[in-house]
Coordinates of C-alpha atoms in Angstrom, one line a residue:
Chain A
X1 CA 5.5 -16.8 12.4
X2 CA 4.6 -20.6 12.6
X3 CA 4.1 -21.1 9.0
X4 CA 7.7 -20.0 9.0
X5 CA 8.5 -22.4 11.8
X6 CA 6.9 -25.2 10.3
X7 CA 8.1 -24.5 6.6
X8 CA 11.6 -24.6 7.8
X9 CA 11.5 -27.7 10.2
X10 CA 10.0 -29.6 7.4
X11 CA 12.9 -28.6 4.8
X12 CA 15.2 -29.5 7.6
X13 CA 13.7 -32.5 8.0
X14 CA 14.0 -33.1 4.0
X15 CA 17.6 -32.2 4.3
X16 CA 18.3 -34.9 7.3
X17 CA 16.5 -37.2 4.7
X18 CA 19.0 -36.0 1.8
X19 CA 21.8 -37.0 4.2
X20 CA 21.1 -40.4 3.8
X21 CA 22.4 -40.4 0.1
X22 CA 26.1 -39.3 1.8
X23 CA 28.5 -40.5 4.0
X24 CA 29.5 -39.6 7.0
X25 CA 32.6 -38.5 5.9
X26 CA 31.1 -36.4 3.0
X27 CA 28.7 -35.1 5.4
X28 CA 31.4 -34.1 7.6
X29 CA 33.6 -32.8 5.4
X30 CA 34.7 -28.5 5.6
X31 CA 33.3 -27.0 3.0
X32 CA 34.2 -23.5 1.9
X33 CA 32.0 -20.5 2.8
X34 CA 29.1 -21.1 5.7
X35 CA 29.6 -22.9 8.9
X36 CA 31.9 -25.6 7.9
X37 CA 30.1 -29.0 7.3
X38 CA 27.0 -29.8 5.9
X39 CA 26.2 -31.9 9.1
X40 CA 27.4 -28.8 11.0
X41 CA 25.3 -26.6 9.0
X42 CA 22.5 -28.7 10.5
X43 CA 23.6 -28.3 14.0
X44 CA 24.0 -24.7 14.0
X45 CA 21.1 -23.9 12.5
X46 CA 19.1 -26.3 15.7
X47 CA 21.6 -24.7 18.1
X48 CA 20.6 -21.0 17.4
X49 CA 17.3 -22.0 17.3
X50 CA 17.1 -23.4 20.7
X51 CA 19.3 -21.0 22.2
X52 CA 17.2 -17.6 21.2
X53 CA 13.6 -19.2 21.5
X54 CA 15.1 -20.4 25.5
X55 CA 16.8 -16.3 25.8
X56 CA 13.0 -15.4 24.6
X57 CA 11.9 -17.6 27.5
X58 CA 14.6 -15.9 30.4
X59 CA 15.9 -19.7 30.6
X60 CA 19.9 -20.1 31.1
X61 CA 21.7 -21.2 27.6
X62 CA 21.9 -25.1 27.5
X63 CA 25.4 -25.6 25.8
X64 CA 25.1 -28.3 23.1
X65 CA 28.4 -29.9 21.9
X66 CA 28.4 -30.7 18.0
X67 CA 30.5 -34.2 19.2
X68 CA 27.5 -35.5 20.8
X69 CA 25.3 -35.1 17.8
X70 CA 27.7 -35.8 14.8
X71 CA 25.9 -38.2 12.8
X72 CA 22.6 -37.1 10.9
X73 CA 20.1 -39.6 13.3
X74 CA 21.6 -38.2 16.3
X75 CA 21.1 -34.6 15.3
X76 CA 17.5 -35.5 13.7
X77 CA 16.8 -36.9 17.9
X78 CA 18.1 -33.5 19.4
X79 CA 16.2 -31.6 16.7
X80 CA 13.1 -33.4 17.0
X81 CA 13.2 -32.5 20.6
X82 CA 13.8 -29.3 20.4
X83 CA 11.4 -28.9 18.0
X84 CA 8.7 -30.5 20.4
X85 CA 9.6 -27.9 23.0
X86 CA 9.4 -24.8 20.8
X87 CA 6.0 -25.5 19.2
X88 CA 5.1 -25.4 23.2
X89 CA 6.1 -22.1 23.3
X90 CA 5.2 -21.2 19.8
X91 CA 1.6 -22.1 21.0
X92 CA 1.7 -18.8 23.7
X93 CA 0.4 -15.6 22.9
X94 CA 3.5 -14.0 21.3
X95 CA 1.9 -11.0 20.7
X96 CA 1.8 -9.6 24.3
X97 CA 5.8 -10.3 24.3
X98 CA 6.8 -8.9 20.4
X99 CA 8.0 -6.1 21.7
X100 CA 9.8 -7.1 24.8
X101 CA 13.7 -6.6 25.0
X102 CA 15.8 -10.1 25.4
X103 CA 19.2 -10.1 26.8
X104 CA 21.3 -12.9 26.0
X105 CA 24.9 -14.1 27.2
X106 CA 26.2 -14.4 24.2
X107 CA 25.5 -10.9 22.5
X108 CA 26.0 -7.4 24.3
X109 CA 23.2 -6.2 22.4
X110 CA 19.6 -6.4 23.8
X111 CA 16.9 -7.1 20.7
X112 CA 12.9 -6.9 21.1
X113 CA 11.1 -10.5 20.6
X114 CA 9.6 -10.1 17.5
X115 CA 13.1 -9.1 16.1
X116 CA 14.8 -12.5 17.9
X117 CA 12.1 -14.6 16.0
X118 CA 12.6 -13.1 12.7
X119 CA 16.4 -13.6 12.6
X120 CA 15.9 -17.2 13.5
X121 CA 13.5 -18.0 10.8
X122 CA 16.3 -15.8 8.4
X123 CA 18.8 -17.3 9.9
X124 CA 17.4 -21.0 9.1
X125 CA 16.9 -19.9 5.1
X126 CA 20.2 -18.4 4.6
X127 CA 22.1 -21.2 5.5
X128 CA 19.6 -24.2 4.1
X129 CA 20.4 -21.6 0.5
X130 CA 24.2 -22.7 1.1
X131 CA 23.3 -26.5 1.7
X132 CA 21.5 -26.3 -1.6
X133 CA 25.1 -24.8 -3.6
X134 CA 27.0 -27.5 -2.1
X135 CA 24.4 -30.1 -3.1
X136 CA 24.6 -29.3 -6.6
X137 CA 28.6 -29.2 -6.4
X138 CA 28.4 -32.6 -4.6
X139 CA 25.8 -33.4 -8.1
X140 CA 23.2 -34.5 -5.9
X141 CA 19.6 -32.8 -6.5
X142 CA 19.0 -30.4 -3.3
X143 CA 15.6 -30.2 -1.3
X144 CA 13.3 -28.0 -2.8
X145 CA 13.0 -24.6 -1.3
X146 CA 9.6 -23.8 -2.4
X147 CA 7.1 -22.8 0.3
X148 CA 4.3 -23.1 -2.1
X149 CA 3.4 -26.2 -3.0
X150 CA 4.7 -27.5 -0.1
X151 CA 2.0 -29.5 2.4
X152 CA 3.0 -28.3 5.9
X153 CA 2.5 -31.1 8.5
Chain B
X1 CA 5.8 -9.5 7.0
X2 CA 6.7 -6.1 6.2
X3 CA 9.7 -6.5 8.4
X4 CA 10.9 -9.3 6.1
X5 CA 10.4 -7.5 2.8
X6 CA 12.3 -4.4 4.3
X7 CA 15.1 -7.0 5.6
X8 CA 15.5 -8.4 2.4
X9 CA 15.5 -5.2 0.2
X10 CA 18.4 -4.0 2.6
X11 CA 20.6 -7.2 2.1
X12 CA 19.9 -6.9 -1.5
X13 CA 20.7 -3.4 -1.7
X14 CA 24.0 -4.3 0.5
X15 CA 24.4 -7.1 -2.2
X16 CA 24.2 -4.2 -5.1
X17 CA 27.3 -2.5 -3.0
X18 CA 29.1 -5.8 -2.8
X19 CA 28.5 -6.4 -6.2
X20 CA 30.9 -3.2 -7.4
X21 CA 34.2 -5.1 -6.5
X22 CA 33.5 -7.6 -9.5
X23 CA 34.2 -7.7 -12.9
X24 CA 30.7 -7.8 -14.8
X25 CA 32.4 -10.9 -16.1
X26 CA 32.8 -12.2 -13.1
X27 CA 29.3 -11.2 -12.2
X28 CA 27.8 -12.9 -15.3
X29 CA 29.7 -16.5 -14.8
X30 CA 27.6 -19.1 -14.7
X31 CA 27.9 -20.5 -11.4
X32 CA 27.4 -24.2 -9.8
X33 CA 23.7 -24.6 -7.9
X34 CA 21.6 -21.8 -7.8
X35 CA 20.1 -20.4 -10.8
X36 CA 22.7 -19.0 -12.9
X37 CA 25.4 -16.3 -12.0
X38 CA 25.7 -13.4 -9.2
X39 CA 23.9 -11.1 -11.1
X40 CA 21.6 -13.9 -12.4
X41 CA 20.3 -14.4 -8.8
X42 CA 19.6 -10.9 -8.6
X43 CA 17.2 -10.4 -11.5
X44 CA 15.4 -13.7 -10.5
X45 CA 14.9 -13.0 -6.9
X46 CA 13.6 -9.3 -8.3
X47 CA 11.4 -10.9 -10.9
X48 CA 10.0 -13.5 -9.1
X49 CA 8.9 -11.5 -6.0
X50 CA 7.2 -8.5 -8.4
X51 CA 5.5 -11.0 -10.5
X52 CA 4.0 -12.7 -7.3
X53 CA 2.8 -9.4 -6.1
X54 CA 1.3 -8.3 -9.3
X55 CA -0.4 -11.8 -8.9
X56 CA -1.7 -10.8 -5.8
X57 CA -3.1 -7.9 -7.2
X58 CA -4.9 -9.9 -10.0
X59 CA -2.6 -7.8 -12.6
X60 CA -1.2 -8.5 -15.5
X61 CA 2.0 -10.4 -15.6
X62 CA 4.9 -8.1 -17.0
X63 CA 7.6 -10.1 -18.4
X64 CA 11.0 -8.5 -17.7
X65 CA 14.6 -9.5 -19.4
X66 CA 17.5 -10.4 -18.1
X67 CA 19.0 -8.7 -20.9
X68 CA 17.6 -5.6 -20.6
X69 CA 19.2 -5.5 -16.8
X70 CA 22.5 -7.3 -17.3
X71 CA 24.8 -4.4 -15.1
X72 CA 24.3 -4.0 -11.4
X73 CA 23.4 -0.4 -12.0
X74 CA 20.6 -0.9 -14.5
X75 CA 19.3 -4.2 -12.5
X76 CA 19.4 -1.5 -8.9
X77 CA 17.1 0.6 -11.0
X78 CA 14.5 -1.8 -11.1
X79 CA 15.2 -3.5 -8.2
X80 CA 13.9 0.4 -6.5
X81 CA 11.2 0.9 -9.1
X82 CA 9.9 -2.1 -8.0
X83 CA 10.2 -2.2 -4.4
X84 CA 8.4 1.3 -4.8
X85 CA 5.4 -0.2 -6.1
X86 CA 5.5 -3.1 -3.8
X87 CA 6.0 -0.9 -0.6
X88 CA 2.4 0.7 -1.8
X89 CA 1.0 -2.5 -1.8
X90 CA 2.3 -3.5 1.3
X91 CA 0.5 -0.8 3.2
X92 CA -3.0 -1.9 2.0
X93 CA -4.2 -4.2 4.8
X94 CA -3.3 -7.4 4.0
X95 CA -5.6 -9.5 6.5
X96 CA -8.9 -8.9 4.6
X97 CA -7.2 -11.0 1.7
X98 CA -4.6 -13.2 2.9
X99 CA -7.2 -16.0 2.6
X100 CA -7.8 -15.5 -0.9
X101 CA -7.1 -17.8 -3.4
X102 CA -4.6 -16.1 -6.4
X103 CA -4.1 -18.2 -9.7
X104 CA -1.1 -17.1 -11.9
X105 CA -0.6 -17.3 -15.4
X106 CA 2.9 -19.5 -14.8
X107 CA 1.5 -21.8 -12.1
X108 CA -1.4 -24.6 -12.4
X109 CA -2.3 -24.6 -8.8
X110 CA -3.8 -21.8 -6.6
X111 CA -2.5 -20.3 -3.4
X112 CA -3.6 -18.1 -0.7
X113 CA -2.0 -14.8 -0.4
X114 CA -0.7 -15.2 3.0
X115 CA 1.3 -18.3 1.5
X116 CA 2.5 -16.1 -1.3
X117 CA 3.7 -13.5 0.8
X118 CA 5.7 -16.2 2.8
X119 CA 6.7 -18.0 0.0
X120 CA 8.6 -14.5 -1.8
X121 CA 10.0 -14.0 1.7
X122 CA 11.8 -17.0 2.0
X123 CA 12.7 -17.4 -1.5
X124 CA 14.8 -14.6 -1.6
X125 CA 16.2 -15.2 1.4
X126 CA 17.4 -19.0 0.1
X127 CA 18.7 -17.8 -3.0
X128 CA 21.1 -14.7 -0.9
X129 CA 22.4 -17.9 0.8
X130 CA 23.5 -19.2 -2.0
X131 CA 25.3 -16.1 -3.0
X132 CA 27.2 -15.9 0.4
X133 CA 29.1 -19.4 -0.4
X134 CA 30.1 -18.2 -4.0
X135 CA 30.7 -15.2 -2.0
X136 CA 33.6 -17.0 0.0
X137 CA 34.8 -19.0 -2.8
X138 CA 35.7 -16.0 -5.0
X139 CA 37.3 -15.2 -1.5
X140 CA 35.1 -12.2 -1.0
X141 CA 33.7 -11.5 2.5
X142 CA 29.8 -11.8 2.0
X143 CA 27.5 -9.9 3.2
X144 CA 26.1 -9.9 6.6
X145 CA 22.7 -12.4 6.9
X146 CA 22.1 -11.0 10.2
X147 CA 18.5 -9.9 10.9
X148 CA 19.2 -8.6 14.2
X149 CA 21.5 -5.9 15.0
X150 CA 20.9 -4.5 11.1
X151 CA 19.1 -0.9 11.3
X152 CA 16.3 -1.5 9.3
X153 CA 15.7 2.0 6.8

């Protein structure tokens, strides 16, 4: 599960880098299919994150507004934080948990662990895919995907 | 990692479904990121995760054509005959070799298995994202990403 964890913080970290070629207004811009924005995009993806890996945890939901985070440094601060916090928790023994049922505010349906963790590491590829369409329509070169090849920190 | 492969053989099968309320022209366009059209994306994702595993299992590398699969129905077909095959290999126990090294005819470098497995994982996953947002702008409803809350078979 980390290798996951790591190969997709470092592609997100890539894609904050990527930003830098746009501006704000391009980054902000609704796009068709996905979330919205590419910067959104980014948000969500941390958001979700955050919010399963604190359900996993039984902590309450913190409620992060994308208007506090709207420019690619501010989100890259929130994500580096986050990150810090889940590679603390990424550290415990997960396997005495995988199969433990989460409940969550925002979904009537209970899932085990191990299922939570999967879907955010999906959850994180699926959408970075669509950041890569709209890169190309936008005729900038997107952030490789490749997990091979690829030094993890 | 089993989990993953069955996740995205069921979004790809769900993708086959999806697939029947196109033209095969519109299924064969060309499209703008990605790696060619709908159907396109298909074949590669199925190639490129067979080839890996035949890697893996120090076989031969059989070289499959697009051509031959052009239709959803013919490129289903394989899709199955491979997964078939691949759901054998996936039983064997994969922790007494995810440490080895693995060289491929198409590649310079060397991998470990356990980055291989990771890497066909994701890579399919990145390129279904990219099928959701041509998805959308054909104004088709894509299919769901969702890891959680999807009976796996």
């Amino acid at each position: 599960m980390l290798k996951f964890f790591e190969y997709n913080w470092q592609v997100r970290d890539e894609w904050f880098d990527w930003c830098r070629q746009l501006t704000i207004e391009e980054l902000l811009k609704n796009r068709q299919g996905g979330v919205g924005s590419i910067l959104y995009t980014l948000f969500h993806i941390i958001d979700v994150e955050y919010s399963w890996i604190r359900g996993i945890q039984g902590k309450e939901d913190i409620k992060v507004e994308f208007a506090d985070y709207n420019t690619p440094k501010k989100l890259k601060t929130l994500s580096d934080k986050f990150q810090n916090e889940i590679t603390e928790f990424l550290k415990t023994d997960l396997d005495e948990v995988k199969e433990e049922l989460v409940a969550v505010p925002w979904d009537k349906e209970k899932y085990i662990v191990d299922d939570i963790l999967h879907h955010i590491i999906a959850h994180e590829i699926h959408h970075i895919g669509q950041l890569s369409i709209w890169s190309r329509e936008l005729e900038f070169k997107p952030v490789s995907a490749n997990l091979i090849g690829r030094k993890l920190h």
